[in-house]
mmCIF file of C-alpha atoms and ligand atoms in Angstrom:
data_model
loop_
_atom_site.group_PDB
_atom_site.id
_atom_site.type_symbol
_atom_site.label_atom_id
_atom_site.label_comp_id
_atom_site.label_asym_id
_atom_site.label_seq_id
_atom_site.Cartn_x
_atom_site.Cartn_y
_atom_site.Cartn_z
ATOM 1 C CA UNK T 1 31.771 3.054 -40.645
ATOM 2 C CA UNK T 2 29.007 1.269 -41.790
ATOM 3 C CA UNK T 3 27.978 -2.166 -40.391
ATOM 4 C CA UNK T 4 28.013 -5.302 -41.996
ATOM 5 C CA UNK T 5 24.777 -6.302 -43.630
ATOM 6 C CA UNK T 6 23.885 -9.682 -41.648
ATOM 7 C CA UNK T 7 20.476 -10.465 -43.920
ATOM 8 C CA UNK T 8 21.426 -9.529 -47.318
ATOM 9 C CA UNK T 9 18.203 -12.114 -48.526
ATOM 10 C CA UNK T 10 16.655 -9.112 -50.160
ATOM 11 C CA UNK T 11 19.119 -7.627 -52.207
ATOM 12 C CA UNK T 12 20.264 -10.913 -53.614
ATOM 13 C CA UNK T 13 16.882 -12.078 -54.749
ATOM 14 C CA UNK T 14 16.085 -8.549 -56.350
ATOM 15 C CA UNK T 15 19.513 -9.128 -58.302
ATOM 16 C CA UNK T 16 17.921 -12.889 -59.294
ATOM 17 C CA UNK T 17 20.746 -14.164 -57.246
ATOM 18 C CA UNK T 18 19.852 -17.657 -55.317
ATOM 19 C CA UNK T 19 18.939 -17.490 -51.882
ATOM 20 C CA UNK T 20 18.705 -20.196 -49.102
ATOM 21 C CA UNK T 21 15.004 -19.125 -48.726
ATOM 22 C CA UNK T 22 12.903 -15.875 -50.337
ATOM 23 C CA UNK T 23 12.900 -12.745 -48.401
ATOM 24 C CA UNK T 24 9.641 -11.050 -47.334
ATOM 25 C CA UNK T 25 9.011 -7.564 -46.332
ATOM 26 C CA UNK T 26 5.523 -5.720 -46.353
ATOM 27 C CA UNK T 27 4.603 -2.423 -47.617
ATOM 28 C CA UNK T 28 2.992 -0.309 -45.510
ATOM 29 C CA UNK T 29 4.763 -2.763 -42.915
ATOM 30 C CA UNK T 30 5.366 0.305 -40.253
ATOM 31 C CA UNK T 31 1.530 1.743 -40.124
ATOM 32 C CA UNK T 32 -1.720 2.097 -38.385
ATOM 33 C CA UNK T 33 -2.560 -1.669 -37.714
ATOM 34 C CA UNK T 34 0.223 -1.916 -35.163
ATOM 35 C CA UNK T 35 -0.369 -0.324 -32.015
ATOM 36 C CA UNK T 36 3.001 0.713 -31.398
ATOM 37 C CA UNK T 37 2.858 3.196 -34.111
ATOM 38 C CA UNK T 38 -0.387 4.303 -32.917
ATOM 39 C CA UNK T 39 1.009 5.507 -29.616
ATOM 40 C CA UNK T 40 4.415 7.305 -31.494
ATOM 41 C CA UNK T 41 2.171 9.149 -33.692
ATOM 42 C CA UNK T 42 0.067 10.165 -30.652
ATOM 43 C CA UNK T 43 3.197 11.235 -29.106
ATOM 44 C CA UNK T 44 4.188 13.067 -32.493
ATOM 45 C CA UNK T 45 1.103 14.859 -32.740
ATOM 46 C CA UNK T 46 0.232 13.943 -36.550
ATOM 47 C CA UNK T 47 1.332 12.221 -39.784
ATOM 48 C CA UNK T 48 3.869 14.939 -41.091
ATOM 49 C CA UNK T 49 5.362 15.610 -38.022
ATOM 50 C CA UNK T 50 6.124 11.550 -37.529
ATOM 51 C CA UNK T 51 7.737 11.678 -40.997
ATOM 52 C CA UNK T 52 9.340 15.161 -40.233
ATOM 53 C CA UNK T 53 11.414 13.995 -37.391
ATOM 54 C CA UNK T 54 14.175 11.422 -38.044
ATOM 55 C CA UNK T 55 13.929 10.147 -34.803
ATOM 56 C CA UNK T 56 10.165 9.316 -35.356
ATOM 57 C CA UNK T 57 10.563 8.278 -38.196
ATOM 58 C CA UNK T 58 13.186 5.950 -37.263
ATOM 59 C CA UNK T 59 11.675 4.227 -34.411
ATOM 60 C CA UNK T 60 8.830 3.564 -36.691
ATOM 61 C CA UNK T 61 10.623 1.986 -39.300
ATOM 62 C CA UNK T 62 12.554 -0.172 -36.687
ATOM 63 C CA UNK T 63 8.483 -1.065 -35.152
ATOM 64 C CA UNK T 64 8.045 -4.169 -37.371
ATOM 65 C CA UNK T 65 11.302 -5.323 -37.707
ATOM 66 C CA UNK T 66 11.399 -5.628 -33.863
ATOM 67 C CA UNK T 67 7.994 -7.580 -33.620
ATOM 68 C CA UNK T 68 8.402 -10.029 -37.248
ATOM 69 C CA UNK T 69 11.309 -11.462 -38.506
ATOM 70 C CA UNK T 70 11.430 -9.268 -41.492
ATOM 71 C CA UNK T 71 14.181 -8.965 -44.382
ATOM 72 C CA UNK T 72 14.174 -5.487 -44.866
ATOM 73 C CA UNK T 73 13.183 -1.887 -43.313
ATOM 74 C CA UNK T 74 11.513 0.411 -45.620
ATOM 75 C CA UNK T 75 11.579 4.047 -44.908
ATOM 76 C CA UNK T 76 8.953 5.437 -42.373
ATOM 77 C CA UNK T 77 7.798 8.631 -45.013
ATOM 78 C CA UNK T 78 5.636 9.093 -47.521
ATOM 79 C CA UNK T 79 5.101 9.587 -51.486
ATOM 80 C CA UNK T 80 3.980 13.402 -50.667
ATOM 81 C CA UNK T 81 7.517 14.975 -49.136
ATOM 82 C CA UNK T 82 7.824 16.072 -52.674
ATOM 83 C CA UNK T 83 4.760 18.531 -52.904
ATOM 84 C CA UNK T 84 5.099 19.538 -49.425
ATOM 85 C CA UNK T 85 8.627 20.451 -50.087
ATOM 86 C CA UNK T 86 7.302 22.624 -53.472
ATOM 87 C CA UNK T 87 5.077 24.374 -50.748
ATOM 88 C CA UNK T 88 1.594 23.269 -52.006
ATOM 89 C CA UNK T 89 -0.049 23.466 -48.303
ATOM 90 C CA UNK T 90 -0.114 19.739 -48.132
ATOM 91 C CA UNK T 91 -1.599 18.606 -44.772
ATOM 92 C CA UNK T 92 -3.094 15.233 -43.632
ATOM 93 C CA UNK T 93 -6.303 15.640 -41.717
ATOM 94 C CA UNK T 94 -7.323 12.471 -39.528
ATOM 95 C CA UNK T 95 -9.118 9.758 -41.066
ATOM 96 C CA UNK T 96 -9.325 11.932 -44.833
ATOM 97 C CA UNK T 97 -6.219 11.173 -46.307
ATOM 98 C CA UNK T 98 -4.045 14.033 -48.229
ATOM 99 C CA UNK T 99 -5.300 17.544 -49.012
ATOM 100 C CA UNK T 100 -3.635 19.917 -51.009
ATOM 101 C CA UNK T 101 -4.474 23.466 -50.302
ATOM 102 C CA UNK T 102 -2.963 25.392 -53.834
ATOM 103 C CA UNK T 103 -3.573 22.484 -56.069
ATOM 104 C CA UNK T 104 -2.193 22.629 -59.952
ATOM 105 C CA UNK T 105 -4.151 23.153 -62.386
ATOM 106 C CA UNK T 106 -2.360 25.666 -64.710
ATOM 107 C CA UNK T 107 0.728 26.213 -66.667
ATOM 108 C CA UNK T 108 1.015 29.212 -64.310
ATOM 109 C CA UNK T 109 0.854 26.710 -61.513
ATOM 110 C CA UNK T 110 3.133 24.655 -62.797
ATOM 111 C CA UNK T 111 5.962 27.393 -63.543
ATOM 112 C CA UNK T 112 6.006 28.442 -60.104
ATOM 113 C CA UNK T 113 7.070 24.896 -58.912
ATOM 114 C CA UNK T 114 11.100 24.523 -57.866
ATOM 115 C CA UNK T 115 12.768 20.923 -57.407
ATOM 116 C CA UNK T 116 13.372 20.909 -53.813
ATOM 117 C CA UNK T 117 17.094 19.947 -52.537
ATOM 118 C CA UNK T 118 17.050 17.071 -51.131
ATOM 119 C CA UNK T 119 20.106 18.711 -48.493
ATOM 120 C CA UNK T 120 17.800 21.391 -47.604
ATOM 121 C CA UNK T 121 13.571 21.475 -47.780
ATOM 122 C CA UNK T 122 14.056 17.543 -47.683
ATOM 123 C CA UNK T 123 16.908 17.050 -45.246
ATOM 124 C CA UNK T 124 14.542 15.585 -42.733
ATOM 125 C CA UNK T 125 14.412 12.322 -45.264
ATOM 126 C CA UNK T 126 18.068 12.299 -45.625
ATOM 127 C CA UNK T 127 18.891 12.685 -42.026
ATOM 128 C CA UNK T 128 16.441 9.621 -41.382
ATOM 129 C CA UNK T 129 17.867 7.446 -44.017
ATOM 130 C CA UNK T 130 21.498 8.057 -42.008
ATOM 131 C CA UNK T 131 19.617 7.482 -38.373
ATOM 132 C CA UNK T 132 17.610 4.049 -39.561
ATOM 133 C CA UNK T 133 21.128 2.670 -41.276
ATOM 134 C CA UNK T 134 22.612 3.448 -37.981
ATOM 135 C CA UNK T 135 20.048 2.326 -35.844
ATOM 136 C CA UNK T 136 19.688 -1.035 -37.843
ATOM 137 C CA UNK T 137 23.249 -2.004 -37.519
ATOM 138 C CA UNK T 138 22.957 -3.933 -40.404
ATOM 139 C CA UNK T 139 20.298 -6.086 -39.430
ATOM 140 C CA UNK T 140 18.253 -6.110 -42.551
ATOM 141 C CA UNK T 141 18.712 -3.806 -45.413
ATOM 142 C CA UNK T 142 17.123 -0.456 -45.797
ATOM 143 C CA UNK T 143 14.557 0.575 -48.589
ATOM 144 C CA UNK T 144 14.378 3.983 -49.801
ATOM 145 C CA UNK T 145 11.498 4.849 -52.008
ATOM 146 C CA UNK T 146 9.550 7.956 -53.664
ATOM 147 C CA UNK T 147 6.189 8.277 -55.924
ATOM 148 C CA UNK T 148 5.715 7.869 -59.564
ATOM 149 C CA UNK T 149 5.696 11.372 -61.094
ATOM 150 C CA UNK T 150 2.217 10.220 -62.364
ATOM 151 C CA UNK T 151 1.072 9.299 -59.100
ATOM 152 C CA UNK T 152 2.280 12.232 -57.181
ATOM 153 C CA UNK T 153 1.160 14.054 -59.831
ATOM 154 C CA UNK T 154 -2.458 12.903 -59.288
ATOM 155 C CA UNK T 155 -2.546 14.512 -55.777
ATOM 156 C CA UNK T 156 -1.084 17.367 -56.453
ATOM 157 C CA UNK T 157 -3.773 18.110 -59.374
ATOM 158 C CA UNK T 158 -6.888 16.891 -57.955
ATOM 159 C CA UNK T 159 -5.750 18.554 -54.746
ATOM 160 C CA UNK T 160 -5.864 15.044 -52.564
ATOM 161 C CA UNK T 161 -7.031 11.559 -53.264
ATOM 162 C CA UNK T 162 -9.501 11.022 -55.945
ATOM 163 C CA UNK T 163 -11.848 8.126 -57.316
ATOM 164 C CA UNK T 164 -12.231 9.269 -61.156
ATOM 165 C CA UNK T 165 -9.024 11.484 -61.569
ATOM 166 C CA UNK T 166 -11.291 13.556 -63.662
ATOM 167 C CA UNK T 167 -9.133 16.885 -63.209
ATOM 168 C CA UNK T 168 -6.075 15.112 -64.063
ATOM 169 C CA UNK T 169 -7.579 13.484 -66.840
ATOM 170 C CA UNK T 170 -8.985 16.434 -68.238
ATOM 171 C CA UNK T 171 -5.571 18.139 -68.320
ATOM 172 C CA UNK T 172 -4.355 15.364 -69.908
ATOM 173 C CA UNK T 173 -6.699 15.465 -72.476
ATOM 174 C CA UNK T 174 -6.907 19.302 -72.794
ATOM 175 C CA UNK T 175 -3.056 20.584 -71.944
ATOM 176 C CA UNK T 176 -0.846 17.589 -72.283
ATOM 177 C CA UNK T 177 2.289 19.725 -72.246
ATOM 178 C CA UNK T 178 1.191 21.346 -69.121
ATOM 179 C CA UNK T 179 1.004 18.385 -67.611
ATOM 180 C CA UNK T 180 4.122 16.703 -69.313
ATOM 181 C CA UNK T 181 6.050 19.607 -67.746
ATOM 182 C CA UNK T 182 4.531 18.936 -64.468
ATOM 183 C CA UNK T 183 5.579 15.064 -64.450
ATOM 184 C CA UNK T 184 8.641 16.400 -65.624
ATOM 185 C CA UNK T 185 9.497 18.782 -62.333
ATOM 186 C CA UNK T 186 8.423 15.267 -60.935
ATOM 187 C CA UNK T 187 10.709 13.187 -62.509
ATOM 188 C CA UNK T 188 14.126 15.624 -62.162
ATOM 189 C CA UNK T 189 12.849 16.260 -58.369
ATOM 190 C CA UNK T 190 12.426 12.038 -57.786
ATOM 191 C CA UNK T 191 16.036 11.324 -58.804
ATOM 192 C CA UNK T 192 17.705 14.224 -57.164
ATOM 193 C CA UNK T 193 15.606 12.617 -53.785
ATOM 194 C CA UNK T 194 16.200 8.823 -54.688
ATOM 195 C CA UNK T 195 19.659 9.423 -55.206
ATOM 196 C CA UNK T 196 20.215 11.960 -51.781
ATOM 197 C CA UNK T 197 18.599 8.458 -49.841
ATOM 198 C CA UNK T 198 21.207 6.049 -51.872
ATOM 199 C CA UNK T 199 23.954 8.617 -50.508
ATOM 200 C CA UNK T 200 22.476 8.495 -46.970
ATOM 201 C CA UNK T 201 22.409 4.887 -46.852
ATOM 202 C CA UNK T 202 19.245 3.553 -48.899
ATOM 203 C CA UNK T 203 20.281 0.028 -50.042
ATOM 204 C CA UNK T 204 17.265 -0.469 -52.350
ATOM 205 C CA UNK T 205 14.903 1.617 -53.959
ATOM 206 C CA UNK T 206 11.309 1.584 -54.880
ATOM 207 C CA UNK T 207 8.707 3.651 -56.822
ATOM 208 C CA UNK T 208 5.365 3.167 -55.978
ATOM 209 C CA UNK T 209 3.120 3.895 -59.304
ATOM 210 C CA UNK T 210 -0.110 3.685 -57.089
ATOM 211 C CA UNK T 211 -2.517 5.180 -59.775
ATOM 212 C CA UNK T 212 -0.675 4.317 -63.402
ATOM 213 C CA UNK T 213 -3.017 1.685 -63.466
ATOM 214 C CA UNK T 214 -5.946 4.032 -64.234
ATOM 215 C CA UNK T 215 -4.274 5.140 -67.400
ATOM 216 C CA UNK T 216 -5.217 3.596 -71.101
ATOM 217 C CA UNK T 217 -2.185 1.562 -72.429
ATOM 218 C CA UNK T 218 -0.918 4.163 -74.437
ATOM 219 C CA UNK T 219 -1.256 6.744 -71.564
ATOM 220 C CA UNK T 220 0.382 4.421 -69.299
ATOM 221 C CA UNK T 221 3.744 4.600 -71.588
ATOM 222 C CA UNK T 222 3.488 8.365 -72.384
ATOM 223 C CA UNK T 223 2.561 10.061 -68.633
ATOM 224 C CA UNK T 224 3.787 7.302 -66.354
ATOM 225 C CA UNK T 225 6.295 4.399 -67.736
ATOM 226 C CA UNK T 226 8.316 7.162 -69.448
ATOM 227 C CA UNK T 227 9.186 9.156 -66.396
ATOM 228 C CA UNK T 228 9.606 6.153 -63.982
ATOM 229 C CA UNK T 229 12.576 5.197 -67.083
ATOM 230 C CA UNK T 230 13.986 8.689 -66.679
ATOM 231 C CA UNK T 231 14.245 8.185 -62.957
ATOM 232 C CA UNK T 232 15.822 4.497 -63.263
ATOM 233 C CA UNK T 233 18.040 5.536 -65.917
ATOM 234 C CA UNK T 234 19.559 8.264 -63.305
ATOM 235 C CA UNK T 235 19.773 6.005 -60.443
ATOM 236 C CA UNK T 236 23.193 5.364 -58.499
ATOM 237 C CA UNK T 237 23.782 2.189 -59.562
ATOM 238 C CA UNK T 238 26.446 1.507 -56.863
ATOM 239 C CA UNK T 239 27.065 2.360 -52.767
ATOM 240 C CA UNK T 240 29.601 0.667 -50.833
ATOM 241 C CA UNK T 241 30.905 -1.101 -53.468
ATOM 242 C CA UNK T 242 27.399 -3.081 -53.644
ATOM 243 C CA UNK T 243 24.701 -2.730 -56.227
ATOM 244 C CA UNK T 244 21.530 -0.701 -55.351
ATOM 245 C CA UNK T 245 18.358 -2.735 -56.843
ATOM 246 C CA UNK T 246 15.550 -0.757 -57.978
ATOM 247 C CA UNK T 247 11.740 -2.099 -57.683
ATOM 248 C CA UNK T 248 9.122 -0.337 -59.667
ATOM 249 C CA UNK T 249 5.623 -0.736 -58.573
ATOM 250 C CA UNK T 250 2.555 -0.251 -61.042
ATOM 251 C CA UNK T 251 -0.883 -1.028 -59.110
ATOM 252 C CA UNK T 252 -2.825 -2.153 -61.964
ATOM 253 C CA UNK T 253 -0.068 -2.747 -64.270
ATOM 254 C CA UNK T 254 -0.638 -6.589 -64.560
ATOM 255 C CA UNK T 255 -0.778 -6.521 -68.672
ATOM 256 C CA UNK T 256 2.284 -3.890 -68.926
ATOM 257 C CA UNK T 257 4.958 -6.189 -66.874
ATOM 258 C CA UNK T 258 7.015 -6.761 -69.858
ATOM 259 C CA UNK T 259 7.294 -3.145 -70.816
ATOM 260 C CA UNK T 260 8.317 -1.959 -67.138
ATOM 261 C CA UNK T 261 10.502 -4.948 -66.882
ATOM 262 C CA UNK T 262 12.231 -3.341 -70.521
ATOM 263 C CA UNK T 263 12.831 -0.094 -68.511
ATOM 264 C CA UNK T 264 15.754 -1.023 -66.606
ATOM 265 C CA UNK T 265 14.748 -1.505 -63.207
ATOM 266 C CA UNK T 266 15.561 -5.042 -61.269
ATOM 267 C CA UNK T 267 12.458 -5.848 -60.007
ATOM 268 C CA UNK T 268 8.796 -5.531 -60.895
ATOM 269 C CA UNK T 269 6.074 -5.440 -57.683
ATOM 270 C CA UNK T 270 3.006 -7.228 -59.313
ATOM 271 C CA UNK T 271 -0.461 -6.525 -57.475
ATOM 272 C CA UNK T 272 -3.020 -9.600 -56.785
ATOM 273 C CA UNK T 273 -4.556 -9.576 -59.456
ATOM 274 C CA UNK T 274 -1.785 -11.366 -61.710
ATOM 275 C CA UNK T 275 -0.721 -14.743 -61.176
ATOM 276 C CA UNK T 276 2.788 -14.889 -60.563
ATOM 277 C CA UNK T 277 3.695 -17.377 -62.891
ATOM 278 C CA UNK T 278 2.100 -15.627 -65.664
ATOM 279 C CA UNK T 279 3.909 -12.365 -64.594
ATOM 280 C CA UNK T 280 7.215 -14.148 -64.790
ATOM 281 C CA UNK T 281 6.553 -15.651 -68.462
ATOM 282 C CA UNK T 282 6.133 -11.968 -69.011
ATOM 283 C CA UNK T 283 8.834 -10.478 -67.866
ATOM 284 C CA UNK T 284 11.111 -13.738 -69.405
ATOM 285 C CA UNK T 285 13.662 -13.180 -66.446
ATOM 286 C CA UNK T 286 14.872 -10.144 -67.151
ATOM 287 C CA UNK T 287 13.706 -8.718 -63.671
ATOM 288 C CA UNK T 288 12.932 -10.168 -60.085
ATOM 289 C CA UNK T 289 9.335 -10.119 -59.086
ATOM 290 C CA UNK T 290 7.838 -8.368 -55.767
ATOM 291 C CA UNK T 291 4.441 -9.323 -54.400
ATOM 292 C CA UNK T 292 1.435 -10.383 -54.683
ATOM 293 C CA UNK T 293 -0.123 -11.756 -51.667
ATOM 294 C CA UNK T 294 -4.213 -9.944 -51.770
ATOM 295 C CA UNK T 295 -3.655 -7.728 -48.754
ATOM 296 C CA UNK T 296 -7.277 -8.664 -47.692
ATOM 297 C CA UNK T 297 -5.870 -12.390 -47.072
ATOM 298 C CA UNK T 298 -5.058 -11.147 -43.914
ATOM 299 C CA UNK T 299 -8.555 -10.845 -42.782
ATOM 300 C CA UNK T 300 -8.570 -15.047 -43.363
ATOM 301 C CA UNK T 301 -8.684 -17.514 -40.457
ATOM 302 C CA UNK T 302 -5.060 -18.256 -39.788
ATOM 303 C CA UNK T 303 -4.972 -22.011 -41.911
ATOM 304 C CA UNK T 304 -6.737 -20.257 -44.976
ATOM 305 C CA UNK T 305 -3.923 -17.197 -44.863
ATOM 306 C CA UNK T 306 -1.057 -19.693 -44.727
ATOM 307 C CA UNK T 307 -2.542 -21.644 -47.617
ATOM 308 C CA UNK T 308 -3.066 -18.739 -49.781
ATOM 309 C CA UNK T 309 0.819 -17.936 -48.571
ATOM 310 C CA UNK T 310 1.765 -20.685 -50.138
ATOM 311 C CA UNK T 311 -0.014 -20.757 -53.091
ATOM 312 C CA UNK T 312 2.157 -17.180 -53.906
ATOM 313 C CA UNK T 313 5.118 -18.959 -53.385
ATOM 314 C CA UNK T 314 4.348 -21.959 -55.610
ATOM 315 C CA UNK T 315 2.907 -19.533 -58.103
ATOM 316 C CA UNK T 316 6.252 -18.447 -58.814
ATOM 317 C CA UNK T 317 7.870 -21.557 -59.219
ATOM 318 C CA UNK T 318 11.499 -22.665 -58.535
ATOM 319 C CA UNK T 319 14.690 -20.863 -58.707
ATOM 320 C CA UNK T 320 15.618 -17.042 -57.711
ATOM 321 C CA UNK T 321 14.182 -13.684 -58.070
ATOM 322 C CA UNK T 322 11.197 -13.940 -56.008
ATOM 323 C CA UNK T 323 10.397 -11.562 -53.049
ATOM 324 C CA UNK T 324 7.504 -12.145 -51.069
ATOM 325 C CA UNK T 325 5.431 -9.151 -50.292
ATOM 326 C CA UNK T 326 1.661 -8.375 -50.394
ATOM 327 C CA UNK T 327 -0.060 -7.236 -53.841
ATOM 328 C CA UNK T 328 -0.477 -3.736 -52.137
ATOM 329 C CA UNK T 329 0.145 -1.785 -48.764
ATOM 330 C CA UNK T 330 -1.540 -3.772 -45.044
ATOM 331 C CA UNK T 331 -4.584 -2.040 -43.743
ATOM 332 C CA UNK T 332 -5.107 -0.618 -40.673
ATOM 333 C CA UNK T 333 -8.048 -3.012 -39.880
ATOM 334 C CA UNK T 334 -5.487 -5.839 -39.924
ATOM 335 C CA UNK T 335 -4.569 -8.290 -37.146
ATOM 336 C CA UNK T 336 -0.844 -7.990 -35.780
ATOM 337 C CA UNK T 337 -1.027 -11.806 -35.188
ATOM 338 C CA UNK T 338 -2.133 -12.479 -38.580
ATOM 339 C CA UNK T 339 1.132 -10.816 -39.716
ATOM 340 C CA UNK T 340 3.085 -13.121 -37.561
ATOM 341 C CA UNK T 341 1.260 -16.040 -39.184
ATOM 342 C CA UNK T 342 2.089 -14.562 -42.762
ATOM 343 C CA UNK T 343 5.996 -13.972 -42.179
ATOM 344 C CA UNK T 344 6.194 -17.344 -40.236
ATOM 345 C CA UNK T 345 4.771 -19.266 -43.354
ATOM 346 C CA UNK T 346 7.457 -17.375 -45.869
ATOM 347 C CA UNK T 347 10.332 -18.394 -43.607
ATOM 348 C CA UNK T 348 9.442 -21.839 -43.317
ATOM 349 C CA UNK T 349 8.728 -22.263 -47.414
ATOM 350 C CA UNK T 350 10.965 -25.000 -49.073
ATOM 351 C CA UNK T 351 9.518 -25.139 -52.700
ATOM 352 C CA UNK T 352 7.219 -28.339 -53.432
HETATM 353 O O1 LIG Y 1 5.461 0.607 -46.302
HETATM 354 C C1 LIG Y 1 5.874 1.615 -45.313
HETATM 355 O O2 LIG Y 1 5.703 0.969 -44.336
HETATM 356 C C2 LIG Y 1 6.797 3.004 -45.907
HETATM 357 C C3 LIG Y 1 5.932 4.178 -44.931
HETATM 358 C C4 LIG Y 1 4.955 4.540 -46.159
HETATM 359 C C5 LIG Y 1 4.071 5.349 -46.377
HETATM 360 N N1 LIG Y 1 3.327 5.985 -47.427
HETATM 361 C C6 LIG Y 1 3.581 5.673 -44.601
HETATM 362 C C7 LIG Y 1 1.953 6.469 -44.506
HETATM 363 C C8 LIG Y 1 5.101 4.409 -47.607
HETATM 364 C C9 LIG Y 1 6.198 3.176 -48.587
HETATM 365 C C10 LIG Y 1 3.840 5.454 -48.173
HETATM 366 C C11 LIG Y 1 3.586 5.404 -49.807
HETATM 367 C C12 LIG Y 1 2.281 6.541 -50.231
HETATM 368 N N2 LIG Y 1 2.005 7.081 -50.030
HETATM 369 C C13 LIG Y 1 1.705 5.873 -51.511
HETATM 370 C C14 LIG Y 1 2.177 4.534 -52.328
HETATM 371 C C15 LIG Y 1 1.574 3.558 -51.838
HETATM 372 C C16 LIG Y 1 0.425 3.032 -51.445
HETATM 373 O O3 LIG Y 1 0.000 2.906 -50.495
HETATM 374 O O4 LIG Y 1 -0.305 3.397 -52.572
HETATM 375 C C17 LIG Y 1 0.536 6.688 -51.361
HETATM 376 C C18 LIG Y 1 -0.569 6.654 -52.273
HETATM 377 C C19 LIG Y 1 0.690 7.333 -50.357
HETATM 378 C C20 LIG Y 1 -0.218 8.988 -50.141
HETATM 379 C C21 LIG Y 1 -0.882 8.537 -48.797
HETATM 380 N N3 LIG Y 1 -0.151 8.762 -47.588
HETATM 381 C C22 LIG Y 1 -2.276 8.033 -48.710
HETATM 382 C C23 LIG Y 1 -3.404 8.389 -49.686
HETATM 383 C C24 LIG Y 1 -2.455 8.997 -47.195
HETATM 384 C C25 LIG Y 1 -4.183 8.525 -46.741
HETATM 385 C C26 LIG Y 1 -4.428 6.826 -46.361
HETATM 386 C C27 LIG Y 1 -4.395 6.137 -45.332
HETATM 387 O O5 LIG Y 1 -3.835 5.021 -45.745
HETATM 388 O O6 LIG Y 1 -4.044 6.675 -43.954
HETATM 389 C C28 LIG Y 1 -1.425 8.357 -46.674
HETATM 390 C C29 LIG Y 1 -0.714 8.637 -45.456
HETATM 391 C C30 LIG Y 1 0.268 7.437 -44.690
HETATM 392 N N4 LIG Y 1 0.850 7.186 -45.477
HETATM 393 C C31 LIG Y 1 -0.169 6.733 -43.550
HETATM 394 C C32 LIG Y 1 1.321 5.849 -43.739
HETATM 395 C C33 LIG Y 1 1.755 5.066 -42.373
HETATM 396 C C34 LIG Y 1 -1.385 6.481 -42.620
HETATM 397 C C35 LIG Y 1 -1.077 8.023 -41.759
HETATM 398 C C36 LIG Y 1 -1.450 7.683 -40.508
HETATM 399 O O7 LIG Y 1 -0.978 7.240 -39.900
HETATM 400 O O8 LIG Y 1 -3.003 8.120 -40.383
#
């Protein structure tokens, strides 16, 4: 028996249904800016151990929900669980970000990759989703997520984070078919993974395309959007008698919002470099919008933060279909008190 959902504002706003107020959640809402998160991570030992324990993942997912009146929980995990399950030797070194021991550089490397079975190698994620749903007990919906094939692919080819994406771009120009095969394996893995999250209780899903914005418009369509479209197309549409909305977010994708909206997702994430009024005109009412306060606004004095938050709320304008969020994740150096100011401002907003 699953509990009745007491707050379904997020699900309704994602489907552009009217809501009494704008829902809010924050990318990376469970993270290092919270002292309780740092305490749990210390107990778990390291980041991957925290992800791989359903109990720790559940505990950390609920921390921001217990602290702030947010309208959604997001599964605590990472976009690199799929490469981890593909056995590329993923490690998170403290303060250094992800490192991949066996990066994908050739056709032979791609050939060796196996599509992870969500019931086996990624079982810990599925179990975390089920546990979180039970512990949430219908307070707010739970969002599941995955990285886009392009974004996950950048880590697999570069061997970690990158500033220039030189290796994957070289592969894109020198051997595009090899890259396409990698992206295809990732897309098929992601479909199984997200549908397993939905089957376990995820009530909405989001695809994070953090690095789509480093591509040319034509490359974006060919190497990133195409694979996200395949994923969106194959997602389970309904669970427990309710539509499971999908959100697609390309950081730096402001010029391509109409193209993203056309792949059949329910909502499009917008970063802080595009005004929501412009974004809304671009997507023409086909999808809901999620965003887009500059994460650095959380460093501003409370009065400035309040004003910047109102500016984002006003910029969307009247009518349904806005989920308030940041334009990208919260950074570790944010004061948790500022987040309280932000959430409070959004909850008390009435359109002017
Ligand atoms: O939003 C949430 O609260 C859910 C949790 C979540 C994490 N990662 C936890 C995490 C989500 C949705 C992600 C997605 C993710 N992971 C993305 C896409 C979104 C984005 O932020 O652009 C990317 C690119 C990654 C890959 C990744 N994971 C990097 C580059 C790093 C290291 C950089 C950093 O911030 O430390 C991680 C680690 C990571 N994932 C942390 C968290 C809370 C920090 C790990 C720690 O505790 O030290």
